[in-house]
Coordinates of C-alpha atoms and ligand atoms in Angstrom, one line a residue:
M1 CA 0.0 0.0 0.0
A2 CA 1.4 3.4 -1.0
S3 CA 1.6 5.6 2.1
R4 CA 2.2 9.2 2.6
P5 CA 5.5 9.8 4.6
L6 CA 4.9 11.1 8.1
V7 CA 6.9 14.3 7.4
Q8 CA 7.9 16.0 4.2
D9 CA 11.5 15.8 3.0
H10 CA 12.4 19.3 4.1
I11 CA 11.6 18.3 7.7
A12 CA 13.3 14.9 7.5
Q13 CA 16.4 16.5 6.2
I14 CA 16.9 19.1 8.9
Q15 CA 20.2 18.5 10.7
P16 CA 19.2 18.8 14.4
Y17 CA 20.7 21.7 16.3
V18 CA 23.5 20.4 18.7
P19 CA 23.4 22.5 21.8
G20 CA 26.4 22.9 24.2
K21 CA 26.7 20.0 26.6
P22 CA 24.9 20.8 29.9
I23 CA 27.0 20.7 33.0
E24 CA 24.5 18.3 34.7
E25 CA 24.8 15.9 31.8
L26 CA 28.6 15.8 31.9
R27 CA 28.5 15.2 35.7
R28 CA 26.1 12.3 35.2
E29 CA 28.0 10.7 32.4
R30 CA 31.6 10.8 33.7
N31 CA 31.1 10.8 37.4
L32 CA 33.1 14.0 37.8
T33 CA 33.2 15.6 41.3
G34 CA 35.2 18.8 40.8
E35 CA 33.9 22.1 39.4
I36 CA 32.8 21.8 35.9
L37 CA 33.6 24.7 33.6
K38 CA 31.2 25.3 30.6
M39 CA 32.9 27.2 27.8
A40 CA 30.5 25.9 25.1
S41 CA 27.6 28.2 24.6
N42 CA 29.0 31.7 24.7
E43 CA 27.3 32.5 28.0
N44 CA 28.4 35.4 30.2
P45 CA 31.2 34.3 32.6
L46 CA 30.1 37.1 35.0
G47 CA 26.7 35.6 35.3
A48 CA 23.5 37.6 34.7
S49 CA 23.2 41.4 35.0
P50 CA 22.5 42.0 38.8
L51 CA 20.0 44.7 38.0
G52 CA 18.2 42.3 35.6
L53 CA 18.2 39.5 38.2
E54 CA 16.7 41.8 40.9
A55 CA 13.9 42.9 38.5
A56 CA 13.3 39.2 37.6
H57 CA 12.9 38.3 41.3
R58 CA 10.4 41.2 41.7
A59 CA 8.4 40.2 38.6
L60 CA 8.1 36.6 39.9
S61 CA 5.4 37.8 42.3
E62 CA 3.3 38.6 39.3
A63 CA 3.7 35.3 37.6
H64 CA 0.0 34.7 37.7
L65 CA -0.6 37.6 35.3
Y66 CA -0.1 37.3 31.6
P67 CA 2.8 39.3 30.3
D68 CA 2.3 42.5 28.4
A69 CA 1.8 41.1 24.9
R70 CA 3.5 44.2 23.3
A71 CA 6.2 44.4 25.9
W72 CA 5.4 48.1 26.0
A73 CA 7.9 49.3 28.6
L74 CA 10.8 47.4 27.1
V75 CA 9.9 48.5 23.6
Q76 CA 9.8 52.2 24.7
R77 CA 13.1 51.9 26.4
I78 CA 14.9 50.2 23.4
A79 CA 13.3 52.6 21.0
A80 CA 14.7 55.6 23.0
E81 CA 18.1 54.0 23.3
L82 CA 18.5 53.2 19.6
H83 CA 16.7 56.3 18.3
V84 CA 14.1 54.2 16.4
A85 CA 10.3 54.3 16.6
P86 CA 8.5 51.7 18.8
E87 CA 6.7 50.5 15.7
Q88 CA 10.1 49.3 14.4
L89 CA 10.6 46.8 17.2
V90 CA 9.5 43.2 17.7
V91 CA 10.6 41.4 21.0
G92 CA 11.0 37.6 20.8
N93 CA 11.6 34.5 22.9
G94 CA 15.3 34.8 22.2
S95 CA 16.4 35.9 18.8
D96 CA 16.1 32.3 17.7
E97 CA 12.3 32.7 17.8
L98 CA 12.6 35.9 15.8
M99 CA 14.5 34.0 13.1
D100 CA 11.7 31.4 12.9
L101 CA 9.2 34.3 12.7
L102 CA 11.1 35.9 9.9
V103 CA 11.2 32.8 7.7
R104 CA 7.5 32.0 8.3
T105 CA 6.4 35.6 7.6
F106 CA 8.5 36.4 4.6
G107 CA 9.3 33.0 3.1
A108 CA 7.1 30.3 1.6
P109 CA 7.8 26.7 0.7
G110 CA 9.9 26.6 -2.5
D111 CA 11.5 30.0 -1.9
E112 CA 15.2 30.2 -1.3
G113 CA 17.0 31.5 1.8
M114 CA 20.7 32.4 1.6
I115 CA 23.4 31.9 4.2
S116 CA 27.2 31.9 4.3
A117 CA 29.1 28.7 4.9
Y118 CA 30.1 28.3 8.6
S119 CA 27.3 30.6 9.8
F120 CA 25.0 30.0 12.8
A121 CA 23.2 26.6 12.6
S122 CA 19.9 28.1 13.5
Y123 CA 19.7 29.9 10.1
P124 CA 19.4 26.8 7.9
I125 CA 17.2 25.0 10.5
N126 CA 14.7 27.8 10.6
L127 CA 14.7 28.2 6.8
Q128 CA 14.3 24.4 6.2
A129 CA 11.5 24.1 8.8
A130 CA 9.5 26.6 6.8
G131 CA 10.1 24.7 3.6
L132 CA 12.7 27.1 2.1
K133 CA 15.6 25.8 0.1
V134 CA 18.9 26.8 1.7
V135 CA 21.6 28.3 -0.6
T136 CA 25.0 28.3 1.0
V137 CA 27.7 30.6 -0.3
P138 CA 31.4 29.8 0.4
T139 CA 33.4 32.0 2.7
R140 CA 36.5 34.0 1.9
A141 CA 39.6 33.6 4.1
P142 CA 39.7 33.6 7.1
L143 CA 36.3 31.9 7.4
T144 CA 34.5 35.2 6.7
H145 CA 31.2 35.9 5.0
D146 CA 31.9 36.7 1.4
L147 CA 29.3 39.5 1.0
A148 CA 30.4 40.3 -2.6
A149 CA 29.8 36.6 -3.6
M150 CA 26.5 36.5 -1.6
G151 CA 25.3 39.7 -3.4
A152 CA 26.2 38.2 -6.7
A153 CA 24.4 35.0 -5.9
V154 CA 21.0 36.6 -5.0
T155 CA 18.3 35.7 -7.5
P156 CA 14.6 36.6 -7.7
K157 CA 13.9 33.4 -5.7
T158 CA 16.0 34.6 -2.8
R159 CA 13.5 35.8 -0.2
L160 CA 15.7 36.0 2.8
V161 CA 19.4 36.3 3.6
F162 CA 21.0 35.7 7.0
V163 CA 24.2 37.5 7.9
G164 CA 25.8 37.0 11.3
N165 CA 28.0 40.0 12.2
P166 CA 30.1 39.1 14.1
N167 CA 29.4 35.5 13.1
N168 CA 29.1 32.4 15.2
P169 CA 31.0 29.9 15.2
T170 CA 33.8 31.7 13.5
G171 CA 34.0 35.0 15.4
T172 CA 34.7 36.8 12.2
Y173 CA 33.1 40.0 11.0
N174 CA 32.4 42.1 8.0
P175 CA 33.3 45.8 8.0
G176 CA 30.4 48.4 7.9
A177 CA 31.5 49.5 4.5
E178 CA 31.2 46.0 3.1
L179 CA 27.7 45.6 4.6
A180 CA 26.6 49.0 3.1
A181 CA 27.9 47.9 -0.3
F182 CA 26.1 44.6 -0.1
L183 CA 22.8 46.2 0.7
G184 CA 23.4 48.9 -1.9
R185 CA 23.7 46.3 -4.5
L186 CA 20.6 44.5 -3.4
S187 CA 18.6 47.8 -3.4
D188 CA 19.0 47.9 -7.2
L189 CA 17.0 44.7 -7.5
P190 CA 13.3 45.1 -8.4
D191 CA 12.3 42.8 -5.5
P192 CA 15.1 42.8 -2.9
P193 CA 15.2 40.0 -0.3
V194 CA 14.7 40.5 3.4
V195 CA 18.2 40.7 5.0
A196 CA 18.4 39.4 8.6
L197 CA 21.5 40.9 10.2
D198 CA 22.2 39.0 13.4
E199 CA 24.1 41.2 15.8
A200 CA 24.0 38.8 18.8
Y201 CA 27.7 39.6 19.5
F202 CA 27.7 43.3 18.5
E203 CA 28.5 44.5 22.1
Y204 CA 31.8 42.6 21.9
A205 CA 32.9 43.9 18.5
D206 CA 35.5 46.7 18.6
A207 CA 37.3 46.5 15.3
P208 CA 37.7 50.1 14.1
D209 CA 35.8 49.3 10.8
Y210 CA 33.0 47.3 12.5
A211 CA 29.7 49.0 12.4
S212 CA 26.2 48.0 13.4
G213 CA 23.7 47.8 10.5
L214 CA 21.1 49.9 12.3
P215 CA 21.9 53.1 10.3
L216 CA 21.4 51.2 7.1
L217 CA 17.7 50.7 7.8
A218 CA 17.2 54.1 6.3
S219 CA 18.5 53.1 2.9
Y220 CA 17.4 49.4 2.9
P221 CA 13.9 49.1 4.4
R222 CA 13.9 45.3 4.1
L223 CA 16.8 45.1 6.6
V224 CA 16.1 43.4 9.9
V225 CA 18.7 43.8 12.8
L226 CA 18.6 41.1 15.4
R227 CA 19.9 41.6 19.0
T228 CA 19.8 39.4 22.1
F229 CA 19.9 39.6 25.9
S230 CA 21.5 36.1 26.0
K231 CA 25.1 37.1 25.7
A232 CA 26.4 40.5 27.0
Y233 CA 23.5 40.9 29.4
G234 CA 23.7 37.3 30.7
L235 CA 20.0 36.4 30.4
A236 CA 20.3 33.3 28.2
S237 CA 17.9 31.2 30.2
L238 CA 15.1 33.8 30.3
R239 CA 14.9 33.8 26.4
I240 CA 14.6 37.3 25.2
G241 CA 15.8 39.2 22.1
Y242 CA 14.5 41.8 19.8
L243 CA 14.7 42.9 16.2
V244 CA 14.6 46.4 14.6
T245 CA 13.2 46.8 11.1
H246 CA 10.9 49.0 9.0
P247 CA 7.4 49.5 10.6
E248 CA 5.7 47.7 7.7
L249 CA 7.8 44.5 8.2
A250 CA 7.3 44.7 11.9
S251 CA 3.5 44.9 11.4
Y252 CA 3.5 41.6 9.5
L253 CA 5.8 39.9 12.1
H254 CA 3.4 41.0 14.9
R255 CA 0.5 39.3 13.0
V256 CA 2.3 36.0 12.9
R257 CA 3.9 36.1 16.4
K258 CA 2.4 34.3 19.3
T259 CA 0.5 36.9 21.5
F260 CA 2.4 36.2 24.7
N261 CA 5.7 35.0 23.2
V262 CA 7.9 36.8 25.8
N263 CA 7.2 36.1 29.5
R264 CA 6.9 38.8 32.2
I265 CA 10.0 37.8 34.1
A266 CA 12.2 38.2 30.9
Q267 CA 10.6 41.5 30.0
A268 CA 11.3 42.9 33.5
A269 CA 14.9 41.6 33.5
A270 CA 15.7 42.9 30.1
L271 CA 14.4 46.3 30.9
A272 CA 16.4 46.6 34.1
A273 CA 19.5 45.1 32.4
L274 CA 19.5 47.9 29.8
D275 CA 20.3 50.2 32.8
D276 CA 23.1 48.1 34.0
H277 CA 25.8 50.1 32.4
D278 CA 28.3 48.9 34.9
F279 CA 27.7 45.2 34.2
L280 CA 27.8 45.7 30.5
R281 CA 31.1 47.7 30.8
R282 CA 32.7 45.0 33.0
T283 CA 31.5 42.2 30.6
V284 CA 32.9 43.9 27.5
E285 CA 36.1 44.9 29.2
L286 CA 36.8 41.4 30.6
N287 CA 36.1 39.9 27.1
R288 CA 38.4 42.5 25.4
V289 CA 41.3 41.7 27.7
E290 CA 40.9 37.9 27.8
R291 CA 40.2 37.6 24.1
A292 CA 43.5 39.2 23.3
R293 CA 45.4 37.3 26.1
V294 CA 44.0 33.8 25.3
T295 CA 44.5 34.4 21.5
E296 CA 48.1 35.3 22.1
A297 CA 48.7 32.4 24.6
L298 CA 47.3 29.8 22.1
R299 CA 49.3 31.3 19.2
A300 CA 52.4 31.2 21.3
R301 CA 51.8 27.5 21.7
G302 CA 51.6 27.2 17.9
H303 CA 47.8 26.9 17.6
E304 CA 45.9 28.7 14.9
V305 CA 43.2 31.1 16.3
I306 CA 40.8 32.8 13.9
P307 CA 40.7 36.5 14.8
S308 CA 37.6 37.0 16.9
Q309 CA 35.3 39.9 17.4
A310 CA 33.0 37.9 19.7
N311 CA 33.2 36.3 23.1
F312 CA 34.6 33.0 21.9
L313 CA 37.6 31.7 19.9
L314 CA 37.7 29.2 17.0
C315 CA 41.0 27.4 17.4
R316 CA 42.8 24.7 15.5
F317 CA 44.9 22.1 17.3
P318 CA 47.2 19.3 16.1
R319 CA 44.3 16.9 16.8
P320 CA 40.7 17.0 15.5
G321 CA 38.5 19.3 17.5
R322 CA 36.2 16.5 18.7
E323 CA 39.2 14.6 20.2
V324 CA 40.3 17.6 22.1
F325 CA 36.7 18.3 23.2
D326 CA 36.5 14.8 24.5
A327 CA 39.8 14.9 26.4
L328 CA 38.8 18.2 28.0
L329 CA 35.6 16.7 29.2
N330 CA 37.6 14.3 31.4
L331 CA 39.1 17.4 33.0
G332 CA 35.7 18.9 33.6
I333 CA 35.8 21.5 30.8
I334 CA 33.0 21.6 28.2
T335 CA 33.9 23.2 24.9
R336 CA 32.1 23.1 21.6
P337 CA 33.1 20.8 18.7
V338 CA 32.1 22.2 15.4
D339 CA 32.2 19.1 13.1
N340 CA 28.5 19.6 12.6
Y341 CA 29.5 22.8 10.8
G342 CA 32.1 21.0 8.6
L343 CA 34.9 22.4 10.7
Q344 CA 36.4 19.1 12.0
P345 CA 39.9 20.4 12.7
Y346 CA 38.5 23.2 14.9
L347 CA 37.2 23.7 18.4
R348 CA 35.1 26.6 19.6
I349 CA 35.9 27.9 23.1
S350 CA 33.8 30.5 24.9
L351 CA 36.0 33.0 26.8
G352 CA 35.7 32.9 30.6
T353 CA 37.1 34.9 33.5
A354 CA 40.9 35.1 33.8
P355 CA 41.1 32.1 36.2
Q356 CA 38.8 30.0 34.0
N357 CA 40.8 30.8 30.9
D358 CA 44.0 29.9 32.8
R359 CA 42.4 26.5 33.8
L360 CA 41.5 26.0 30.1
L361 CA 45.1 26.8 28.9
A362 CA 46.6 24.4 31.5
A363 CA 44.1 21.7 30.5
L364 CA 44.9 22.1 26.8
D365 CA 48.6 21.8 27.6
Q366 CA 47.9 18.6 29.4
V367 CA 45.7 17.2 26.7
L368 CA 47.9 18.1 23.8
R369 CA 51.2 17.1 25.4
Ligands
PLP1 C1 23.7 33.1 20.8 C2 23.3 33.5 19.5 C3 22.1 34.1 19.3 C4 21.2 34.4 20.5 O1 20.2 33.5 20.5 P1 19.0 33.7 21.5 O2 17.9 32.8 20.9 O3 18.7 35.1 21.6 O4 19.5 33.1 22.8 C5 21.7 34.6 18.1 N1 22.6 34.4 17.0 C6 23.8 33.9 17.2 C7 24.7 33.8 16.0 C8 24.2 33.4 18.4 O5 25.4 32.8 18.5

């Protein structure tokens, strides 16, 4: 009997997202007793913003109330901070939810979505889940989005383009001028694609020629800039991020979005965290110092390190990344293998505090001896 498959091909072919190994899981699996260090998910080594946490505690007493469906207070605050209109903002259950919302709102089965090779695994997953065909454009050295090649590869079938800047898992970035040229080229098309510019790591980027894409909204109305509270504000577990775009695009996204997509605790925490200038400054400063120090220390040992503008390093050791990952697990350190990205020789390591990074360096010396 001919039967209809349970799921369509585009679902069956999704490569599942591989999250960083949870601390609890490693403890169970290997019977480790010492302190486990997670350097796998680019979380904030300083913890959560203290002001954000305080606000989250206060908001818990109102857990019986539905959250504000429009996240009014938070939206007003972000709009004022970024000098955009509240109508340009959509808040999401992490930026991952916003990516899903983007593909379901602006894509349809059979359309194409474009990504760079070695870009964030959520992009192809979200595209494929909505039935879009994923077109992957090779990088230029060193593992950097080739925006010129991506611009040249856009066709009328391309409805969405994802650009991570800085990108995960590579830590690389594209200068503001390149981004402007890329969007300028797309503007000349009769029907330009929606460009989702993922700035999850923008707080950490300090290259002189790095620039946020926000000012480009004026010249490219189909631009969507994504930001998150998961990294620099340390609120990963509360699940909250936002996007900035043209009001027309935002109005469509609001129609598709779940009414109460962002919980009250997260809204309160994010609002307060935006005022935590001290925490943000300490986060960025720690990362700036440690990123340079650990990069230098690894290179001094002869290891290749891709120059990073984010809060993690992509490194290449004399042994395959997964082997080094596995050996580090025995020493209670969780890093992130990137073979699922086709980067078998590499390992992604989230930066920690100075003592944590010292522990990592010593463990690497032991493992690679
Ligand atoms: C961590 C990360 C995000 C943030 O995801 P959330 O869903 O907001 O936690 C977005 N994009 C990239 C590339 C990331 O690495």
